[in-house]
Amino acid sequence: MGLGTTCIRGGYAPGNGEPRQVPIIQSTTFRYETSEYMGKLFDLEAEGYFYSRLQNPTCDLVAAKIAALEGGTAAMLTSSGQAANFFAVFNIASAGDHIVASNSIYGGTFNLFSVTMAKMGIEFTFVSPTSTREELDAAFKPNTKAVFGETIANPALTVLDISMFAEAAHAHGVPLIVDNTFPTPVNCRPIEWGADIVTHSTTKYMDGHSAAVGGCIVDSGKFDWMAHADKFPGLCTPDESYHGVVYAERFGIEGAFITKATAQLMRDFGAISSPQSAYLLNLGLESLHVRVARHCANAQAIAEHLAAHPRVSWVSYPGLEGDPFYELAQKYLPNGTCGVISFGFEGGREAAERFMKSLKVAHIATHVADAATCCLHPASSTHRQLSDEELIAAGIPGDMVRFSVGLEDVDDLIADIDQALEA
Ligand SMILES: *Cc1c(COP(=O)(O)O)cnc(C)c1O
């Protein structure tokens, strides 16, 4: 099946007389005839649902669609993108371990890694997404357990050289985890370029309507844990909390990662999607291929318009010829990049604030990747605690506006931008 067909048909195939739409199984628990059978479920010897803190049928149908879209073998939904990235890393790293991560990542992920997971005893080395292979190799340690990056970083809009990062990770016997939130599998499928685990904030384009916070983890089913058993004891030695199951043996290369994340992390942290949210996410997925193409076409037209405008001093968009990441975008995202653009003004910070105030169509919101165009002035909102010097050091100059292009008529958006630039 093509990607568009999978957006609509993946994961769920109703039988004769069954509902066309994914049913919302709004139940915390599931009934069984014998406690012997339930015992098998608890030992992971039989398949079935028992409690919606670990797994729910609605969530699993939607996860299966996302696994098919990414070309993976197994997937799980989580309550948010933050939970997805936390689980993806914590499933294979614990106190005393080390991770190599791109420094060009979502601010929430950077905080999760550098503050909260650091407190848990996991050490991170942050590298530039433009690192050479030699610089990457130098970041590994004997206790490194994974490499992490974002296909297109939010908000820096850098593009990850996925193949190069994957080759480096594999040369050191560890998987590459890629957060593919901004491109979605419509524009890039990181597994085809060597990524082993793919994560999403489904809150963004996958949902696409500002309706439900959510996340997803997809396993490529390609990383051979047993070949590096010394590095991954959690997958390759018995789990005493499940009567000694060895995930990599029992569930194989295709199933071990997601089964362990469900059985241990979802059991203990409970960061599960609600079935209602999974249903809303699925509605978004049904039109993902159509929406992403329109987001990108609108953003391309606006980026070109901004680049030619005398009051705009700089534009960052990987789909724009001359952008430092244009070549990598052509390689990994030939059909389009994303709908988010950042740009700055001749008049600096003050002009940025006046521009935002003057917009009539675009909403001011911290969100991105919504059907409705929205924009943010980080220096006066999300990053307002930083001084001008600190803003520049963080790659967020005071005049920067992050503009998330929606699905409205592009002529209306350009007219709105033009009158705000005039103001
Ligand atoms: C928003 C975002 C996240 C966090 O996702 P939430 O759903 O807000 O928890 C992670 N990664 C990227 C790239 C994001 O844009």
Tab-separated table of C-alpha atoms and ligand atoms in Angstrom:
chain	number	residue	atom	x	y	z
A	1	MET	CA	0.000	0.000	0.000
A	2	GLY	CA	1.105	3.550	-0.662
A	3	LEU	CA	1.521	6.029	2.145
A	4	GLY	CA	-1.814	7.768	1.539
A	5	THR	CA	-3.658	4.460	1.581
A	6	THR	CA	-1.870	3.511	4.815
A	7	CYS	CA	-2.896	6.852	6.379
A	8	ILE	CA	-6.502	5.769	5.925
A	9	ARG	CA	-6.422	1.951	6.004
A	10	GLY	CA	-3.392	1.118	8.171
A	11	GLY	CA	-3.780	-0.604	11.529
A	12	TYR	CA	-7.506	-1.314	11.414
A	13	ALA	CA	-9.491	-3.419	8.910
A	14	PRO	CA	-13.167	-3.681	9.943
A	15	GLY	CA	-14.888	-7.004	9.309
A	16	ASN	CA	-18.382	-7.518	7.937
A	17	GLY	CA	-20.809	-5.147	9.670
A	18	GLU	CA	-18.132	-3.708	11.973
A	19	PRO	CA	-17.675	0.053	12.516
A	20	ARG	CA	-15.850	1.933	9.775
A	21	GLN	CA	-14.191	4.142	12.427
A	22	VAL	CA	-11.726	2.832	15.028
A	23	PRO	CA	-13.886	1.970	18.076
A	24	ILE	CA	-13.147	3.831	21.299
A	25	ILE	CA	-12.714	1.074	23.870
A	26	GLN	CA	-13.394	3.225	26.919
A	27	SER	CA	-12.690	0.544	29.510
A	28	THR	CA	-10.031	0.384	32.181
A	29	THR	CA	-10.225	-3.375	32.474
A	30	PHE	CA	-11.082	-6.577	30.576
A	31	ARG	CA	-12.985	-9.666	31.674
A	32	TYR	CA	-11.582	-13.224	31.747
A	33	GLU	CA	-13.180	-16.595	32.505
A	34	THR	CA	-10.347	-18.083	34.547
A	35	SER	CA	-7.594	-16.737	36.738
A	36	GLU	CA	-5.237	-19.270	35.141
A	37	TYR	CA	-5.589	-17.392	31.849
A	38	MET	CA	-5.021	-14.047	33.573
A	39	GLY	CA	-1.892	-15.495	35.132
A	40	LYS	CA	-0.559	-16.236	31.646
A	41	LEU	CA	-1.182	-12.612	30.664
A	42	PHE	CA	0.780	-11.425	33.679
A	43	ASP	CA	3.672	-13.700	32.735
A	44	LEU	CA	3.569	-12.397	29.132
A	45	GLU	CA	2.843	-15.962	27.980
A	46	ALA	CA	-0.518	-15.155	26.407
A	47	GLU	CA	-1.648	-12.086	24.462
A	48	GLY	CA	-4.557	-10.007	25.648
A	49	TYR	CA	-5.578	-6.841	27.433
A	50	PHE	CA	-5.995	-6.668	31.148
A	51	TYR	CA	-5.601	-3.079	32.302
A	52	SER	CA	-5.563	0.152	30.262
A	53	ARG	CA	-2.605	1.614	32.171
A	54	LEU	CA	-0.424	-0.794	30.128
A	55	GLN	CA	-2.306	-1.323	26.878
A	56	ASN	CA	-5.657	-0.461	25.335
A	57	PRO	CA	-7.076	-1.831	22.036
A	58	THR	CA	-7.919	1.608	20.565
A	59	CYS	CA	-4.410	2.872	21.263
A	60	ASP	CA	-2.863	-0.277	19.777
A	61	LEU	CA	-4.830	0.025	16.504
A	62	VAL	CA	-3.616	3.592	16.053
A	63	ALA	CA	-0.036	2.661	17.036
A	64	ALA	CA	-0.115	-0.108	14.405
A	65	LYS	CA	-1.029	2.474	11.749
A	66	ILE	CA	1.928	4.668	12.731
A	67	ALA	CA	4.242	1.605	12.702
A	68	ALA	CA	3.077	0.881	9.129
A	69	LEU	CA	3.586	4.525	8.101
A	70	GLU	CA	7.158	4.510	9.440
A	71	GLY	CA	7.978	1.045	8.101
A	72	GLY	CA	8.539	-0.355	11.604
A	73	THR	CA	7.594	-3.677	13.219
A	74	ALA	CA	5.977	-2.471	16.466
A	75	ALA	CA	4.816	0.774	18.078
A	76	MET	CA	3.246	2.171	21.225
A	77	LEU	CA	1.325	5.380	21.888
A	78	THR	CA	2.293	7.515	24.867
A	79	SER	CA	0.516	10.369	26.629
A	80	SER	CA	2.836	12.990	25.089
A	81	GLY	CA	5.903	13.461	22.938
A	82	GLN	CA	7.908	14.064	26.109
A	83	ALA	CA	6.886	10.620	27.418
A	84	ALA	CA	7.819	9.044	24.055
A	85	ASN	CA	11.364	10.438	24.104
A	86	PHE	CA	11.797	9.618	27.798
A	87	PHE	CA	10.686	6.000	27.290
A	88	ALA	CA	12.710	5.558	24.088
A	89	VAL	CA	15.922	6.455	25.927
A	90	PHE	CA	15.132	5.045	29.378
A	91	ASN	CA	14.185	1.671	27.856
A	92	ILE	CA	17.877	1.061	27.079
A	93	ALA	CA	19.790	3.393	29.417
A	94	SER	CA	19.889	3.656	33.201
A	95	ALA	CA	22.049	5.216	35.922
A	96	GLY	CA	25.710	5.088	34.909
A	97	ASP	CA	24.988	5.039	31.171
A	98	HIS	CA	25.713	7.674	28.541
A	99	ILE	CA	23.885	9.007	25.471
A	100	VAL	CA	25.154	11.041	22.518
A	101	ALA	CA	22.517	13.596	21.430
A	102	SER	CA	22.334	16.354	18.861
A	103	ASN	CA	22.339	19.773	20.544
A	104	SER	CA	19.779	20.979	18.011
A	105	ILE	CA	16.614	19.509	19.547
A	106	TYR	CA	13.299	20.623	21.013
A	107	GLY	CA	13.775	22.679	24.204
A	108	GLY	CA	11.584	20.319	26.239
A	109	THR	CA	13.691	17.339	25.163
A	110	PHE	CA	16.911	19.219	25.941
A	111	ASN	CA	15.620	19.904	29.466
A	112	LEU	CA	14.407	16.309	29.891
A	113	PHE	CA	17.886	15.048	28.994
A	114	SER	CA	20.192	17.650	30.519
A	115	VAL	CA	18.285	18.238	33.781
A	116	THR	CA	15.785	15.506	34.645
A	117	MET	CA	17.493	12.430	33.192
A	118	ALA	CA	20.858	13.761	34.376
A	119	LYS	CA	19.376	13.608	37.911
A	120	MET	CA	18.576	9.944	37.225
A	121	GLY	CA	22.286	9.341	36.609
A	122	ILE	CA	22.267	9.245	32.804
A	123	GLU	CA	24.958	11.390	31.221
A	124	PHE	CA	24.469	13.178	27.897
A	125	THR	CA	27.069	14.509	25.483
A	126	PHE	CA	25.552	17.071	23.105
A	127	VAL	CA	27.060	17.356	19.635
A	128	SER	CA	26.369	19.681	16.732
A	129	PRO	CA	24.081	18.240	14.037
A	130	THR	CA	26.765	19.409	11.596
A	131	SER	CA	29.470	17.309	13.341
A	132	THR	CA	31.897	15.437	11.110
A	133	ARG	CA	32.131	11.670	11.489
A	134	GLU	CA	35.383	12.131	13.445
A	135	GLU	CA	33.746	14.588	15.843
A	136	LEU	CA	30.839	12.182	16.329
A	137	ASP	CA	33.145	9.220	16.964
A	138	ALA	CA	34.965	11.262	19.608
A	139	ALA	CA	31.717	11.725	21.593
A	140	PHE	CA	31.241	7.978	22.311
A	141	LYS	CA	32.246	6.336	25.582
A	142	PRO	CA	32.385	2.668	26.586
A	143	ASN	CA	29.015	3.148	28.404
A	144	THR	CA	27.234	4.894	25.490
A	145	LYS	CA	23.842	3.259	24.860
A	146	ALA	CA	22.232	5.305	22.060
A	147	VAL	CA	22.468	8.294	19.726
A	148	PHE	CA	19.570	10.785	19.544
A	149	GLY	CA	18.604	13.495	17.035
A	150	GLU	CA	15.657	15.221	15.312
A	151	THR	CA	15.120	14.857	11.548
A	152	ILE	CA	14.202	18.571	11.369
A	153	ALA	CA	14.855	20.264	14.690
A	154	ASN	CA	12.198	22.335	16.451
A	155	PRO	CA	12.741	25.313	16.358
A	156	ALA	CA	16.241	25.555	14.849
A	157	LEU	CA	15.147	23.858	11.565
A	158	THR	CA	18.487	22.069	11.183
A	159	VAL	CA	18.362	18.799	9.196
A	160	LEU	CA	20.024	15.677	10.628
A	161	ASP	CA	22.379	13.673	8.402
A	162	ILE	CA	20.533	10.488	9.393
A	163	SER	CA	22.733	8.014	7.462
A	164	MET	CA	25.931	9.433	8.913
A	165	PHE	CA	24.572	9.463	12.468
A	166	ALA	CA	23.260	5.891	11.999
A	167	GLU	CA	26.608	4.635	10.679
A	168	ALA	CA	28.409	6.174	13.645
A	169	ALA	CA	25.902	4.691	16.121
A	170	HIS	CA	26.145	1.226	14.541
A	171	ALA	CA	29.954	1.343	14.430
A	172	HIS	CA	29.798	1.750	18.233
A	173	GLY	CA	27.194	-1.011	18.666
A	174	VAL	CA	24.248	1.212	19.665
A	175	PRO	CA	20.949	2.269	18.035
A	176	LEU	CA	20.046	5.649	16.526
A	177	ILE	CA	16.829	7.185	17.925
A	178	VAL	CA	15.271	9.837	15.654
A	179	ASP	CA	12.455	12.215	16.631
A	180	ASN	CA	10.564	12.544	13.325
A	181	THR	CA	7.858	14.944	14.555
A	182	PHE	CA	8.342	17.790	12.051
A	183	PRO	CA	8.595	15.873	8.728
A	184	THR	CA	6.198	13.031	9.656
A	185	PRO	CA	6.598	9.786	7.671
A	186	VAL	CA	4.933	11.561	4.729
A	187	ASN	CA	8.124	13.538	4.100
A	188	CYS	CA	10.807	11.284	5.610
A	189	ARG	CA	10.983	7.712	6.887
A	190	PRO	CA	14.161	7.650	9.025
A	191	ILE	CA	14.188	3.831	9.238
A	192	GLU	CA	14.930	3.697	5.489
A	193	TRP	CA	18.078	5.779	6.193
A	194	GLY	CA	19.317	3.590	9.070
A	195	ALA	CA	17.444	4.855	12.157
A	196	ASP	CA	16.527	2.085	14.624
A	197	ILE	CA	13.887	3.762	16.802
A	198	VAL	CA	11.604	6.598	15.676
A	199	THR	CA	9.676	8.868	18.065
A	200	HIS	CA	6.910	11.424	17.570
A	201	SER	CA	5.069	14.161	19.322
A	202	THR	CA	1.757	13.253	17.662
A	203	THR	CA	0.477	16.529	19.161
A	204	LYS	CA	1.902	18.231	16.057
A	205	TYR	CA	1.131	17.371	12.411
A	206	MET	CA	-0.184	13.852	13.086
A	207	ASP	CA	-3.041	15.231	15.180
A	208	GLY	CA	-2.859	18.485	13.235
A	209	HIS	CA	-5.922	20.184	14.726
A	210	SER	CA	-4.722	21.213	18.227
A	211	ALA	CA	-7.017	18.533	19.640
A	212	ALA	CA	-4.948	16.041	21.672
A	213	VAL	CA	-1.471	15.862	23.217
A	214	GLY	CA	0.214	12.540	22.443
A	215	GLY	CA	3.354	10.661	21.471
A	216	CYS	CA	4.481	7.503	19.746
A	217	ILE	CA	7.532	5.212	19.657
A	218	VAL	CA	8.177	2.994	16.619
A	219	ASP	CA	10.739	0.175	16.536
A	220	SER	CA	12.366	-0.621	13.169
A	221	GLY	CA	12.844	-4.233	14.312
A	222	LYS	CA	16.348	-4.077	12.830
A	223	PHE	CA	18.667	-3.513	15.784
A	224	ASP	CA	20.210	-6.790	16.936
A	225	TRP	CA	20.195	-6.432	20.749
A	226	MET	CA	21.624	-9.915	21.287
A	227	ALA	CA	24.664	-9.084	19.125
A	228	HIS	CA	25.460	-6.400	21.759
A	229	ALA	CA	24.056	-8.238	24.770
A	230	ASP	CA	26.694	-6.816	27.147
A	231	LYS	CA	25.440	-3.269	26.448
A	232	PHE	CA	21.708	-4.040	26.793
A	233	PRO	CA	21.184	-6.265	29.845
A	234	GLY	CA	17.590	-5.022	30.182
A	235	LEU	CA	16.704	-6.678	26.876
A	236	CYS	CA	19.127	-9.597	26.918
A	237	THR	CA	19.033	-10.931	30.514
A	238	PRO	CA	16.069	-12.221	32.551
A	239	ASP	CA	13.493	-9.724	33.876
A	240	GLU	CA	12.712	-10.968	37.385
A	241	SER	CA	9.576	-8.799	37.514
A	242	TYR	CA	8.148	-11.063	34.774
A	243	HIS	CA	9.296	-14.491	35.947
A	244	GLY	CA	12.610	-14.298	34.160
A	245	VAL	CA	11.507	-13.450	30.634
A	246	VAL	CA	14.366	-12.420	28.297
A	247	TYR	CA	12.735	-9.889	25.958
A	248	ALA	CA	15.185	-10.259	23.059
A	249	GLU	CA	14.717	-14.051	23.112
A	250	ARG	CA	10.967	-14.325	23.707
A	251	PHE	CA	9.848	-11.429	21.468
A	252	GLY	CA	12.686	-11.434	18.941
A	253	ILE	CA	14.363	-8.611	17.113
A	254	GLU	CA	10.986	-7.226	15.891
A	255	GLY	CA	9.146	-7.141	19.207
A	256	ALA	CA	11.583	-6.913	22.123
A	257	PHE	CA	11.948	-3.126	22.409
A	258	ILE	CA	8.236	-2.206	22.436
A	259	THR	CA	7.257	-5.204	24.604
A	260	LYS	CA	9.812	-4.212	27.230
A	261	ALA	CA	8.733	-0.548	27.100
A	262	THR	CA	5.103	-1.623	27.602
A	263	ALA	CA	5.705	-4.278	30.234
A	264	GLN	CA	8.109	-2.233	32.366
A	265	LEU	CA	7.852	1.484	31.621
A	266	MET	CA	4.135	1.773	30.867
A	267	ARG	CA	3.408	-0.513	33.826
A	268	ASP	CA	5.502	1.631	36.188
A	269	PHE	CA	5.010	5.179	34.822
A	270	GLY	CA	1.535	4.852	33.285
A	271	ALA	CA	2.090	7.542	30.615
A	272	ILE	CA	-0.533	6.010	28.329
A	273	SER	CA	-2.684	7.743	25.737
A	274	SER	CA	-6.387	7.800	26.534
A	275	PRO	CA	-8.517	5.897	23.991
A	276	GLN	CA	-10.357	9.177	23.257
A	277	SER	CA	-7.076	10.900	22.385
A	278	ALA	CA	-6.018	7.939	20.223
A	279	TYR	CA	-9.311	8.226	18.332
A	280	LEU	CA	-8.724	11.947	17.684
A	281	LEU	CA	-5.157	11.211	16.592
A	282	ASN	CA	-6.462	8.653	14.127
A	283	LEU	CA	-8.799	11.232	12.579
A	284	GLY	CA	-5.738	13.407	12.010
A	285	LEU	CA	-3.765	10.513	10.507
A	286	GLU	CA	-6.493	9.851	7.931
A	287	SER	CA	-5.680	13.147	6.181
A	288	LEU	CA	-1.980	13.455	7.113
A	289	HIS	CA	-0.666	12.947	3.559
A	290	VAL	CA	-3.004	15.633	2.163
A	291	ARG	CA	-2.415	18.128	4.972
A	292	VAL	CA	1.376	17.830	5.113
A	293	ALA	CA	1.650	18.534	1.365
A	294	ARG	CA	-0.466	21.693	1.783
A	295	HIS	CA	1.456	22.855	4.889
A	296	CYS	CA	4.679	22.525	2.885
A	297	ALA	CA	3.366	24.222	-0.274
A	298	ASN	CA	2.064	27.171	1.787
A	299	ALA	CA	5.308	27.402	3.793
A	300	GLN	CA	7.468	27.269	0.661
A	301	ALA	CA	5.517	30.162	-0.917
A	302	ILE	CA	5.707	32.207	2.297
A	303	ALA	CA	9.433	31.497	2.829
A	304	GLU	CA	10.164	32.674	-0.735
A	305	HIS	CA	8.004	35.765	-0.241
A	306	LEU	CA	9.733	36.628	3.053
A	307	ALA	CA	13.208	36.069	1.586
A	308	ALA	CA	12.446	38.644	-1.119
A	309	HIS	CA	10.911	41.211	1.277
A	310	PRO	CA	13.091	44.275	2.065
A	311	ARG	CA	11.955	44.487	5.730
A	312	VAL	CA	12.941	40.869	6.470
A	313	SER	CA	16.631	40.518	7.301
A	314	TRP	CA	16.887	36.722	7.403
A	315	VAL	CA	14.789	33.595	6.762
A	316	SER	CA	15.522	30.056	7.934
A	317	TYR	CA	13.674	27.285	6.068
A	318	PRO	CA	15.360	24.084	4.825
A	319	GLY	CA	13.211	24.111	1.675
A	320	LEU	CA	14.712	27.445	0.629
A	321	GLU	CA	17.575	27.363	-1.888
A	322	GLY	CA	20.662	28.811	-0.198
A	323	ASP	CA	19.577	27.654	3.288
A	324	PRO	CA	22.542	25.937	5.037
A	325	PHE	CA	20.445	22.742	5.247
A	326	TYR	CA	18.986	22.857	1.738
A	327	GLU	CA	21.271	20.099	0.373
A	328	LEU	CA	20.523	17.703	3.257
A	329	ALA	CA	16.808	18.494	2.901
A	330	GLN	CA	16.994	17.612	-0.818
A	331	LYS	CA	18.532	14.262	0.141
A	332	TYR	CA	16.265	13.266	3.024
A	333	LEU	CA	13.097	15.281	2.329
A	334	PRO	CA	12.784	15.678	-1.449
A	335	ASN	CA	8.985	16.051	-1.353
A	336	GLY	CA	8.902	18.828	1.241
A	337	THR	CA	10.266	19.623	4.709
A	338	CYS	CA	7.692	21.046	7.156
A	339	GLY	CA	5.406	24.036	7.624
A	340	VAL	CA	7.530	25.912	10.160
A	341	ILE	CA	9.675	28.910	9.160
A	342	SER	CA	11.730	31.251	11.328
A	343	PHE	CA	12.737	34.756	10.327
A	344	GLY	CA	13.941	38.116	11.640
A	345	PHE	CA	13.549	41.834	10.944
A	346	GLU	CA	15.552	44.884	9.912
A	347	GLY	CA	14.153	46.656	12.993
A	348	GLY	CA	15.275	43.948	15.434
A	349	ARG	CA	13.363	42.863	18.489
A	350	GLU	CA	11.030	45.862	18.609
A	351	ALA	CA	9.991	45.300	14.989
A	352	ALA	CA	9.347	41.615	15.745
A	353	GLU	CA	7.025	42.552	18.605
A	354	ARG	CA	5.172	45.114	16.458
A	355	PHE	CA	4.851	42.584	13.616
A	356	MET	CA	3.281	39.996	15.921
A	357	LYS	CA	0.837	42.522	17.357
A	358	SER	CA	-0.272	43.542	13.867
A	359	LEU	CA	-1.130	40.075	12.551
A	360	LYS	CA	-4.856	39.548	12.010
A	361	VAL	CA	-5.071	35.972	10.649
A	362	ALA	CA	-2.148	34.210	12.377
A	363	HIS	CA	-2.717	33.332	16.031
A	364	ILE	CA	-0.130	33.985	18.703
A	365	ALA	CA	0.327	30.548	20.334
A	366	THR	CA	3.124	28.356	21.678
A	367	HIS	CA	1.935	25.543	19.422
A	368	VAL	CA	3.197	24.551	15.951
A	369	ALA	CA	1.981	22.222	13.185
A	370	ASP	CA	-1.687	23.143	13.472
A	371	ALA	CA	-4.249	23.622	10.689
A	372	ALA	CA	-4.499	27.226	11.915
A	373	THR	CA	-1.423	29.388	11.284
A	374	CYS	CA	0.249	30.349	14.537
A	375	CYS	CA	3.379	32.171	15.507
A	376	LEU	CA	5.556	32.886	18.486
A	377	HIS	CA	8.140	35.496	19.463
A	378	PRO	CA	10.408	33.352	21.682
A	379	ALA	CA	12.355	36.326	23.106
A	380	SER	CA	9.233	37.809	24.720
A	381	SER	CA	7.478	34.545	25.632
A	382	THR	CA	9.043	31.056	25.933
A	383	HIS	CA	12.597	32.414	26.368
A	384	ARG	CA	11.816	35.743	28.071
A	385	GLN	CA	14.048	34.957	31.053
A	386	LEU	CA	17.138	35.131	28.806
A	387	SER	CA	19.195	38.281	28.223
A	388	ASP	CA	19.942	39.468	24.649
A	389	GLU	CA	23.404	37.861	24.849
A	390	GLU	CA	21.992	34.569	26.169
A	391	LEU	CA	19.357	34.561	23.420
A	392	ILE	CA	22.051	34.827	20.749
A	393	ALA	CA	24.098	32.073	22.417
A	394	ALA	CA	20.989	29.833	22.373
A	395	GLY	CA	20.500	30.492	18.654
A	396	ILE	CA	17.313	32.463	19.328
A	397	PRO	CA	18.009	36.088	18.381
A	398	GLY	CA	15.671	38.750	19.804
A	399	ASP	CA	14.218	39.517	16.376
A	400	MET	CA	13.278	35.887	15.624
A	401	VAL	CA	9.672	34.924	14.928
A	402	ARG	CA	8.727	31.235	14.636
A	403	PHE	CA	5.938	31.032	12.098
A	404	SER	CA	3.955	27.786	11.767
A	405	VAL	CA	2.151	27.905	8.441
A	406	GLY	CA	-1.337	26.434	8.499
A	407	LEU	CA	-3.749	25.259	5.860
A	408	GLU	CA	-5.514	28.564	5.103
A	409	ASP	CA	-5.426	30.075	1.589
A	410	VAL	CA	-1.840	31.177	1.114
A	411	ASP	CA	-2.916	34.496	-0.426
A	412	ASP	CA	-4.676	35.418	2.821
A	413	LEU	CA	-1.597	34.500	4.856
A	414	ILE	CA	0.735	36.522	2.616
A	415	ALA	CA	-1.621	39.525	2.714
A	416	ASP	CA	-1.665	39.270	6.534
A	417	ILE	CA	2.134	39.114	6.689
A	418	ASP	CA	2.479	42.056	4.300
A	419	GLN	CA	0.150	44.341	6.241
A	420	ALA	CA	1.928	43.397	9.509
A	421	LEU	CA	5.337	44.116	7.927
A	422	GLU	CA	3.969	47.468	6.724
A	423	ALA	CA	2.921	48.244	10.314
B	1	LIG	C1	6.527	19.222	20.760
B	1	LIG	C2	7.683	18.351	20.565
B	1	LIG	C3	8.032	17.382	21.519
B	1	LIG	C4	7.265	17.233	22.827
B	1	LIG	O1	6.004	16.751	22.542
B	1	LIG	P1	4.706	16.976	23.501
B	1	LIG	O2	3.669	16.216	22.759
B	1	LIG	O3	4.486	18.449	23.563
B	1	LIG	O4	5.055	16.382	24.816
B	1	LIG	C5	9.098	16.559	21.251
B	1	LIG	N1	9.812	16.677	20.114
B	1	LIG	C6	9.512	17.616	19.175
B	1	LIG	C7	10.332	17.706	17.941
B	1	LIG	C8	8.447	18.484	19.364
B	1	LIG	O5	8.158	19.400	18.443
